[in-house]
Short mmCIF file of C-alpha atoms in Angstrom, two decimals:
data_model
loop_
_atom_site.label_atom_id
_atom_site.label_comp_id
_atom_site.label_asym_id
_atom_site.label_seq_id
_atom_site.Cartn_x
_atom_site.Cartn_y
_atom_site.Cartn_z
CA UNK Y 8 81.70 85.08 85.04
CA UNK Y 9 78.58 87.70 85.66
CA UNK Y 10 79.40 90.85 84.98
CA UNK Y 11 77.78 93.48 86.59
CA UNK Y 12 78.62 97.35 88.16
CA UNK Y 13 79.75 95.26 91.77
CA UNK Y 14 81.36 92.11 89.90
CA UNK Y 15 83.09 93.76 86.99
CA UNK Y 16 85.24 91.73 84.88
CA UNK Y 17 88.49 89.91 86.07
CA UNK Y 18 91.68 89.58 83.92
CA UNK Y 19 94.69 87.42 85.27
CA UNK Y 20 97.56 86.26 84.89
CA UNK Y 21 100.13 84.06 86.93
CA UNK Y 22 103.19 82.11 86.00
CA UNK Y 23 106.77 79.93 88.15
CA UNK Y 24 109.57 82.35 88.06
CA UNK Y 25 113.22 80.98 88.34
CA UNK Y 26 115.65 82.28 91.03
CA UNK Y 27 117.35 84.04 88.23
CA UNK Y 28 118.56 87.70 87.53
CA UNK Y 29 116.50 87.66 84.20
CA UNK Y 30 113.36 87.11 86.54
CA UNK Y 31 111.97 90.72 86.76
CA UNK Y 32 112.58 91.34 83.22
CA UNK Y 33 110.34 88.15 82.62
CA UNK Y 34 107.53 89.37 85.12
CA UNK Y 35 107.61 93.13 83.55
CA UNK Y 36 106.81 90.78 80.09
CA UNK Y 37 103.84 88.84 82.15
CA UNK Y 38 102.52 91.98 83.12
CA UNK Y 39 102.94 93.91 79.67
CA UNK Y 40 100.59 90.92 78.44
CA UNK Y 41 98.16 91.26 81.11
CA UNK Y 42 97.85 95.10 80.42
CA UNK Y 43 97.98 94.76 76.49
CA UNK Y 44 95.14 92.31 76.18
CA UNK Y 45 92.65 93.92 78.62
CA UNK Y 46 90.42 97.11 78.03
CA UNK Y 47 92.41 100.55 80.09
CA UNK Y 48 95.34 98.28 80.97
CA UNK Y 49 97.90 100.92 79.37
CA UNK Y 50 96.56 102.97 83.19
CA UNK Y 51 98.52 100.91 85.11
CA UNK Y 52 101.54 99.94 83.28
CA UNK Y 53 103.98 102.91 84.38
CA UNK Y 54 103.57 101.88 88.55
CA UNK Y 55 102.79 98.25 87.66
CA UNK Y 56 106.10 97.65 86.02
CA UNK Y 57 108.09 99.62 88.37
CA UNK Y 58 106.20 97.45 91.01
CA UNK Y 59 106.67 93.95 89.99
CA UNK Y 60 110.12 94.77 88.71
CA UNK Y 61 110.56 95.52 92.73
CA UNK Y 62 108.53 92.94 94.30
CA UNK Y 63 110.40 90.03 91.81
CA UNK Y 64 113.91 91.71 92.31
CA UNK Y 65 113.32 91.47 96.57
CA UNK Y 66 112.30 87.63 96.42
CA UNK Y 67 115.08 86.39 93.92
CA UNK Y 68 118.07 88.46 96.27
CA UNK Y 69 116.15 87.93 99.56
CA UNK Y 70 112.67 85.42 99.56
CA UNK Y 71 114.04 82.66 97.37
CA UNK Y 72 116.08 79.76 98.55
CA UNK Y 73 118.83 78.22 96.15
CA UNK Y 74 116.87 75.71 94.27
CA UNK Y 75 113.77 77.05 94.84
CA UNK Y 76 111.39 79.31 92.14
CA UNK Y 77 108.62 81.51 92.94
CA UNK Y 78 105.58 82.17 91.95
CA UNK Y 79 103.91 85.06 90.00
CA UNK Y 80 100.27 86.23 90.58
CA UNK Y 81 98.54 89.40 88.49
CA UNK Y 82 95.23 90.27 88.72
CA UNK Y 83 93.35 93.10 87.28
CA UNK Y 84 90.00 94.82 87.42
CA UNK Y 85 89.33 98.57 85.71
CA UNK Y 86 89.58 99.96 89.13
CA UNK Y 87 92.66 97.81 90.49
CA UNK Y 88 96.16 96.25 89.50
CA UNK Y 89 96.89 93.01 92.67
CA UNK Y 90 100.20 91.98 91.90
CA UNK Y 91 101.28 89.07 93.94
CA UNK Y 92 104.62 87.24 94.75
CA UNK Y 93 104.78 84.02 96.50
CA UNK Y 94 108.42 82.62 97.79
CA UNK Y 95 109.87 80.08 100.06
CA UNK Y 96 110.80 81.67 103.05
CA UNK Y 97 108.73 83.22 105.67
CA UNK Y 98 111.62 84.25 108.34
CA UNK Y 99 112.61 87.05 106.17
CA UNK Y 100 109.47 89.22 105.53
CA UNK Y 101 110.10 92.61 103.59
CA UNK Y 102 111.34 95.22 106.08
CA UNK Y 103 111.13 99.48 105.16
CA UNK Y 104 114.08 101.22 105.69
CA UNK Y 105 115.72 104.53 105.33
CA UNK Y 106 118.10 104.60 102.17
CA UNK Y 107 121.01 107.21 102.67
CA UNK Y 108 121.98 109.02 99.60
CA UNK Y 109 125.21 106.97 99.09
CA UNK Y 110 123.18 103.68 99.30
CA UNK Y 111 123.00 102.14 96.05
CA UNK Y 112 120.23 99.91 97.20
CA UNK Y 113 117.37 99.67 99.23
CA UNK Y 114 114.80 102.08 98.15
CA UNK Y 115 112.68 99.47 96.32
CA UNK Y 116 109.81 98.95 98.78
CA UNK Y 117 109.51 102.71 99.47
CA UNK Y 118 108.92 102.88 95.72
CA UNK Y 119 106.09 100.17 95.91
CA UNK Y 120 104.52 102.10 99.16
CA UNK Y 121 104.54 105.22 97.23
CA UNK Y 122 102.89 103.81 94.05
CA UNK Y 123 100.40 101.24 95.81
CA UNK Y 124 97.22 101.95 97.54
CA UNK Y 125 98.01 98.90 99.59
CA UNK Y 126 100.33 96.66 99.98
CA UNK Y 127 101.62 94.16 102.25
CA UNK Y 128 103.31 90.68 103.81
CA UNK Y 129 101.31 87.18 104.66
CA UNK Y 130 102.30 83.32 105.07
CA UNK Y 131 101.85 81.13 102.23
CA UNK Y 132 100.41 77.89 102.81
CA UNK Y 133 102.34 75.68 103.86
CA UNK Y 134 105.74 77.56 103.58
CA UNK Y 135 106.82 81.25 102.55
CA UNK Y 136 105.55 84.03 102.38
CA UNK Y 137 103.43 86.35 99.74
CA UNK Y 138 104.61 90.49 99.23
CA UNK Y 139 101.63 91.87 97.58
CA UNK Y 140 100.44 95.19 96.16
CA UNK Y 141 97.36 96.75 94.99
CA UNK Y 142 97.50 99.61 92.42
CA UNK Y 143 94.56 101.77 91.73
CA UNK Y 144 93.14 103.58 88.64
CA UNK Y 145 92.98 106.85 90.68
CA UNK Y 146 97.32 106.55 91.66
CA UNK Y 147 97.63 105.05 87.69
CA UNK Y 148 98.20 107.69 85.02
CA UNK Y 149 95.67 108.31 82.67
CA UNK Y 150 97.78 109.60 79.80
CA UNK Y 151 98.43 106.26 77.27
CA UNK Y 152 102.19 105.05 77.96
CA UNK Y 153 105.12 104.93 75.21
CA UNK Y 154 106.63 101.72 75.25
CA UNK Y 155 110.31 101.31 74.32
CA UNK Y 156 111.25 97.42 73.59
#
């Protein structure tokens, strides 16, 4: 790839998740990879985690069909995180709403709003539907993140 000031360098990243519970955890792992082996990664790793963690945890309880996996797609340039998620059903597309303070669920895609510069909902080709967010290096901490394993 050139490499130049308005093409900078791409890193990415994409993998099948199952429709499983340990799904997130897996995509947080995908993502610590990602960020670990490219240069200023550690910048987006507090809202990209929190981020995927959401946008995998939605389509495994909501987006993916019994029998059905989804798919994973990271991208990152120094000035931008894209995390992707592609599932199997386009009739339920990710809806904002209020959370209550005795809710114990349903603040997740306020979260991603709040940490992504953009983010939205589009069809996938031929079925589903792909939830996507784009992270900045201006919303993305510059102090270096502690990992705990």
């Amino acid at each position: 790839m050139f490499e130049s000031p308005d093409n900078p360098p791409e890193f990415v990243s994409s993998c099948w998740l199952l429709r499983s519970r340990r799904s997130p955890a897996k995509a947080r792992q995908v993502l610590l990879r990602l960020l670990d082996s490219t240069p200023s990664g550690e910048l987006f790793a507090d809202s990209g985690l929190l981020v995927v963690s959401e946008l995998v945890t939605n389509a495994v309880v909501h987006g993916t069909p019994i029998g059905n996996r989804l798919w994973l797609s990271l991208s990152l340039i120094p000035s931008r995180l894209r995390i992707e998620v592609h599932d199997a059903r386009r009739d339920r597309a990710p809806l904002l709403r209020p959370a209550s303070a005795e809710d114990e669920s349903g603040r997740g895609l306020l979260l991603v709003k709040l940490l992504s510069e953009r983010w939205g909902c589009c069809p996938r080709v031929p079925i589903g539907k792909i939830v996507w967010s784009e992270i900045g290096s201006a919303a993305a901490s510059s102090a270096p993140v502690e990992r705990v394993a």
